[in-house]
Amino acid sequence: MAIIRKLPKYEVTATLQCAGNRRTAMSKTKTVKGVGWDVSAIGNATWGGAKLSDVLELVGIPKLTSVTSSGGKHVEFVSVDMCKEEKGGPYKASIPLNQATNPEADVLLAYEMNGEPLNRDHGYPLRGIVPGVIGARSVKWLDSINIIAEECQGFFMQKDYKMFPPTVDWDNINWSTRRPQMDFPVQSVICSFEDVDVVKQRKVTISGYAVSGGGRGIERVDVSVDGGQTWIEASRYQKADVPYIGDDKSSDKWAWVFFRAEAEIPRNAEIVAKAVDTAANVQPENVKDIWNLRGILNTSWHRVQVRVGHSNL
């Protein structure tokens, strides 16, 4: 830790999102296995620490290395956290070496969160932060880091967090046919209303978050009050009173983006949000089209039912 703290400290604002965010809505289509997350299995913070690329350079692995002289192609993070899925062994995950050694990928060995030392729940004393990638790869409570030839063979890399088509179920699954999920797709969520909600006035403010993986910015967020028949474009921002431009140096490319729109809603409204990232990826309309047995990556249009009137509570 003393050596890591002597390296240049970088601060990276990054969103960590569980691959199972919004799993509950996917389970309504057909039951899936996993923690029943609604829309809040996600968080954003400014992480402080050493770049992994600087740490690897200390042990003789130059920046922008794809394979070491001994054949290493992946960097494995091993936690002190023991779990039943690993039969009592440690939680672990890996990322490609060319990502770990690229300073622009901003992979951190973080010891601070929002300007304060990591607390216990967030991985004290040291954790990995892999921006733009599903949260399962940002391993907490680091015990060791290994350079390995093949990707990590741990449970959560090989038998979980993989994206299968709707035709695959538990009786015909073959885990080896899919790669471990890394980047997460474009996502948006309405946070200003619950589903189902009641408001007193027809004029409402619709707001929430949007985020995309791989450092891609948010190009647009569209909002509808009639179930997707007509749309209005929402304003986007990361910092108050600072214009947001996707993929611009002034923006935090690994962080979520907030959106906001004013609209007049019908008496019974289905409010919908969908985001488009800077690579023109757009959220799919229907959750059934992306259903998968583990309930990961539900990035379908986010819908909430809102009624104008008086609550019955």
JSON list of N, CA and C in Angstrom, two decimals, residues 83-114:
[
{"chain": "A", "resi": 83, "resn": "CYS", "atom": "N", "xyz": [-16.62, -16.84, -1.07]},
{"chain": "A", "resi": 83, "resn": "CYS", "atom": "CA", "xyz": [-18.02, -16.98, -1.45]},
{"chain": "A", "resi": 83, "resn": "CYS", "atom": "C", "xyz": [-18.34, -18.44, -1.77]},
{"chain": "A", "resi": 84, "resn": "LYS", "atom": "N", "xyz": [-19.61, -18.77, -1.55]},
{"chain": "A", "resi": 84, "resn": "LYS", "atom": "CA", "xyz": [-20.04, -20.16, -1.74]},
{"chain": "A", "resi": 84, "resn": "LYS", "atom": "C", "xyz": [-19.94, -20.60, -3.19]},
{"chain": "A", "resi": 85, "resn": "GLU", "atom": "N", "xyz": [-20.12, -19.65, -4.12]},
{"chain": "A", "resi": 85, "resn": "GLU", "atom": "CA", "xyz": [-20.04, -20.00, -5.55]},
{"chain": "A", "resi": 85, "resn": "GLU", "atom": "C", "xyz": [-18.65, -20.50, -5.94]},
{"chain": "A", "resi": 86, "resn": "GLU", "atom": "N", "xyz": [-17.63, -20.03, -5.19]},
{"chain": "A", "resi": 86, "resn": "GLU", "atom": "CA", "xyz": [-16.26, -20.50, -5.44]},
{"chain": "A", "resi": 86, "resn": "GLU", "atom": "C", "xyz": [-15.90, -21.63, -4.48]},
{"chain": "A", "resi": 87, "resn": "LYS", "atom": "N", "xyz": [-16.95, -22.27, -3.89]},
{"chain": "A", "resi": 87, "resn": "LYS", "atom": "CA", "xyz": [-16.76, -23.38, -2.94]},
{"chain": "A", "resi": 87, "resn": "LYS", "atom": "C", "xyz": [-15.87, -22.96, -1.77]},
{"chain": "A", "resi": 88, "resn": "GLY", "atom": "N", "xyz": [-16.13, -21.74, -1.30]},
{"chain": "A", "resi": 88, "resn": "GLY", "atom": "CA", "xyz": [-15.38, -21.23, -0.17]},
{"chain": "A", "resi": 88, "resn": "GLY", "atom": "C", "xyz": [-14.11, -20.50, -0.54]},
{"chain": "A", "resi": 89, "resn": "GLY", "atom": "N", "xyz": [-13.80, -20.46, -1.85]},
{"chain": "A", "resi": 89, "resn": "GLY", "atom": "CA", "xyz": [-12.63, -19.74, -2.32]},
{"chain": "A", "resi": 89, "resn": "GLY", "atom": "C", "xyz": [-12.93, -18.27, -2.54]},
{"chain": "A", "resi": 90, "resn": "PRO", "atom": "N", "xyz": [-11.94, -17.51, -3.01]},
{"chain": "A", "resi": 90, "resn": "PRO", "atom": "CA", "xyz": [-12.12, -16.06, -3.14]},
{"chain": "A", "resi": 90, "resn": "PRO", "atom": "C", "xyz": [-12.88, -15.65, -4.39]},
{"chain": "A", "resi": 91, "resn": "TYR", "atom": "N", "xyz": [-13.61, -14.54, -4.27]},
{"chain": "A", "resi": 91, "resn": "TYR", "atom": "CA", "xyz": [-14.20, -13.90, -5.44]},
{"chain": "A", "resi": 91, "resn": "TYR", "atom": "C", "xyz": [-13.06, -13.39, -6.32]},
{"chain": "A", "resi": 92, "resn": "LYS", "atom": "N", "xyz": [-13.21, -13.55, -7.64]},
{"chain": "A", "resi": 92, "resn": "LYS", "atom": "CA", "xyz": [-12.17, -13.09, -8.55]},
{"chain": "A", "resi": 92, "resn": "LYS", "atom": "C", "xyz": [-12.75, -12.79, -9.92]},
{"chain": "A", "resi": 93, "resn": "ALA", "atom": "N", "xyz": [-12.03, -11.96, -10.67]},
{"chain": "A", "resi": 93, "resn": "ALA", "atom": "CA", "xyz": [-12.44, -11.58, -12.02]},
{"chain": "A", "resi": 93, "resn": "ALA", "atom": "C", "xyz": [-11.21, -11.08, -12.75]},
{"chain": "A", "resi": 94, "resn": "SER", "atom": "N", "xyz": [-11.30, -11.00, -14.07]},
{"chain": "A", "resi": 94, "resn": "SER", "atom": "CA", "xyz": [-10.15, -10.52, -14.84]},
{"chain": "A", "resi": 94, "resn": "SER", "atom": "C", "xyz": [-10.58, -9.57, -15.95]},
{"chain": "A", "resi": 95, "resn": "ILE", "atom": "N", "xyz": [-9.60, -8.81, -16.41]},
{"chain": "A", "resi": 95, "resn": "ILE", "atom": "CA", "xyz": [-9.78, -7.94, -17.58]},
{"chain": "A", "resi": 95, "resn": "ILE", "atom": "C", "xyz": [-8.59, -8.18, -18.52]},
{"chain": "A", "resi": 96, "resn": "PRO", "atom": "N", "xyz": [-8.74, -7.85, -19.81]},
{"chain": "A", "resi": 96, "resn": "PRO", "atom": "CA", "xyz": [-7.62, -8.04, -20.74]},
{"chain": "A", "resi": 96, "resn": "PRO", "atom": "C", "xyz": [-6.42, -7.17, -20.36]},
{"chain": "A", "resi": 97, "resn": "LEU", "atom": "N", "xyz": [-5.22, -7.70, -20.59]},
{"chain": "A", "resi": 97, "resn": "LEU", "atom": "CA", "xyz": [-4.00, -6.96, -20.27]},
{"chain": "A", "resi": 97, "resn": "LEU", "atom": "C", "xyz": [-3.92, -5.65, -21.04]},
{"chain": "A", "resi": 98, "resn": "ASN", "atom": "N", "xyz": [-4.38, -5.64, -22.30]},
{"chain": "A", "resi": 98, "resn": "ASN", "atom": "CA", "xyz": [-4.27, -4.40, -23.08]},
{"chain": "A", "resi": 98, "resn": "ASN", "atom": "C", "xyz": [-5.17, -3.29, -22.54]},
{"chain": "A", "resi": 99, "resn": "GLN", "atom": "N", "xyz": [-6.20, -3.66, -21.80]},
{"chain": "A", "resi": 99, "resn": "GLN", "atom": "CA", "xyz": [-7.03, -2.66, -21.11]},
{"chain": "A", "resi": 99, "resn": "GLN", "atom": "C", "xyz": [-6.34, -2.20, -19.83]},
{"chain": "A", "resi": 100, "resn": "ALA", "atom": "N", "xyz": [-5.78, -3.15, -19.11]},
{"chain": "A", "resi": 100, "resn": "ALA", "atom": "CA", "xyz": [-5.13, -2.83, -17.83]},
{"chain": "A", "resi": 100, "resn": "ALA", "atom": "C", "xyz": [-3.91, -1.94, -18.01]},
{"chain": "A", "resi": 101, "resn": "THR", "atom": "N", "xyz": [-3.21, -2.08, -19.13]},
{"chain": "A", "resi": 101, "resn": "THR", "atom": "CA", "xyz": [-1.97, -1.32, -19.35]},
{"chain": "A", "resi": 101, "resn": "THR", "atom": "C", "xyz": [-2.19, -0.05, -20.15]},
{"chain": "A", "resi": 102, "resn": "ASN", "atom": "N", "xyz": [-3.44, 0.25, -20.48]},
{"chain": "A", "resi": 102, "resn": "ASN", "atom": "CA", "xyz": [-3.75, 1.45, -21.25]},
{"chain": "A", "resi": 102, "resn": "ASN", "atom": "C", "xyz": [-4.14, 2.58, -20.29]},
{"chain": "A", "resi": 103, "resn": "PRO", "atom": "N", "xyz": [-3.32, 3.61, -20.16]},
{"chain": "A", "resi": 103, "resn": "PRO", "atom": "CA", "xyz": [-3.65, 4.69, -19.22]},
{"chain": "A", "resi": 103, "resn": "PRO", "atom": "C", "xyz": [-4.99, 5.36, -19.55]},
{"chain": "A", "resi": 104, "resn": "GLU", "atom": "N", "xyz": [-5.37, 5.37, -20.82]},
{"chain": "A", "resi": 104, "resn": "GLU", "atom": "CA", "xyz": [-6.63, 6.01, -21.21]},
{"chain": "A", "resi": 104, "resn": "GLU", "atom": "C", "xyz": [-7.85, 5.22, -20.75]},
{"chain": "A", "resi": 105, "resn": "ALA", "atom": "N", "xyz": [-7.67, 3.96, -20.38]},
{"chain": "A", "resi": 105, "resn": "ALA", "atom": "CA", "xyz": [-8.79, 3.16, -19.88]},
{"chain": "A", "resi": 105, "resn": "ALA", "atom": "C", "xyz": [-9.12, 3.50, -18.43]},
{"chain": "A", "resi": 106, "resn": "ASP", "atom": "N", "xyz": [-8.21, 4.23, -17.76]},
{"chain": "A", "resi": 106, "resn": "ASP", "atom": "CA", "xyz": [-8.46, 4.74, -16.40]},
{"chain": "A", "resi": 106, "resn": "ASP", "atom": "C", "xyz": [-8.76, 3.65, -15.37]},
{"chain": "A", "resi": 107, "resn": "VAL", "atom": "N", "xyz": [-8.20, 2.46, -15.55]},
{"chain": "A", "resi": 107, "resn": "VAL", "atom": "CA", "xyz": [-8.39, 1.40, -14.56]},
{"chain": "A", "resi": 107, "resn": "VAL", "atom": "C", "xyz": [-7.57, 1.77, -13.33]},
{"chain": "A", "resi": 108, "resn": "LEU", "atom": "N", "xyz": [-8.24, 1.82, -12.18]},
{"chain": "A", "resi": 108, "resn": "LEU", "atom": "CA", "xyz": [-7.60, 2.27, -10.94]},
{"chain": "A", "resi": 108, "resn": "LEU", "atom": "C", "xyz": [-7.47, 1.15, -9.92]},
{"chain": "A", "resi": 109, "resn": "LEU", "atom": "N", "xyz": [-6.43, 1.26, -9.09]},
{"chain": "A", "resi": 109, "resn": "LEU", "atom": "CA", "xyz": [-6.40, 0.60, -7.80]},
{"chain": "A", "resi": 109, "resn": "LEU", "atom": "C", "xyz": [-6.74, 1.70, -6.81]},
{"chain": "A", "resi": 110, "resn": "ALA", "atom": "N", "xyz": [-7.99, 1.72, -6.40]},
{"chain": "A", "resi": 110, "resn": "ALA", "atom": "CA", "xyz": [-8.54, 2.86, -5.67]},
{"chain": "A", "resi": 110, "resn": "ALA", "atom": "C", "xyz": [-8.46, 2.65, -4.16]},
{"chain": "A", "resi": 111, "resn": "TYR", "atom": "N", "xyz": [-8.04, 3.71, -3.47]},
{"chain": "A", "resi": 111, "resn": "TYR", "atom": "CA", "xyz": [-8.04, 3.71, -2.01]},
{"chain": "A", "resi": 111, "resn": "TYR", "atom": "C", "xyz": [-8.86, 4.87, -1.44]},
{"chain": "A", "resi": 112, "resn": "GLU", "atom": "N", "xyz": [-9.45, 5.67, -2.35]},
{"chain": "A", "resi": 112, "resn": "GLU", "atom": "CA", "xyz": [-10.32, 6.77, -1.92]},
{"chain": "A", "resi": 112, "resn": "GLU", "atom": "C", "xyz": [-11.61, 6.76, -2.72]},
{"chain": "A", "resi": 113, "resn": "MET", "atom": "N", "xyz": [-12.67, 7.27, -2.09]},
{"chain": "A", "resi": 113, "resn": "MET", "atom": "CA", "xyz": [-13.97, 7.42, -2.73]},
{"chain": "A", "resi": 113, "resn": "MET", "atom": "C", "xyz": [-14.55, 8.76, -2.30]},
{"chain": "A", "resi": 114, "resn": "ASN", "atom": "N", "xyz": [-14.81, 9.61, -3.27]},
{"chain": "A", "resi": 114, "resn": "ASN", "atom": "CA", "xyz": [-15.33, 10.95, -3.00]},
{"chain": "A", "resi": 114, "resn": "ASN", "atom": "C", "xyz": [-14.46, 11.70, -2.00]}
]
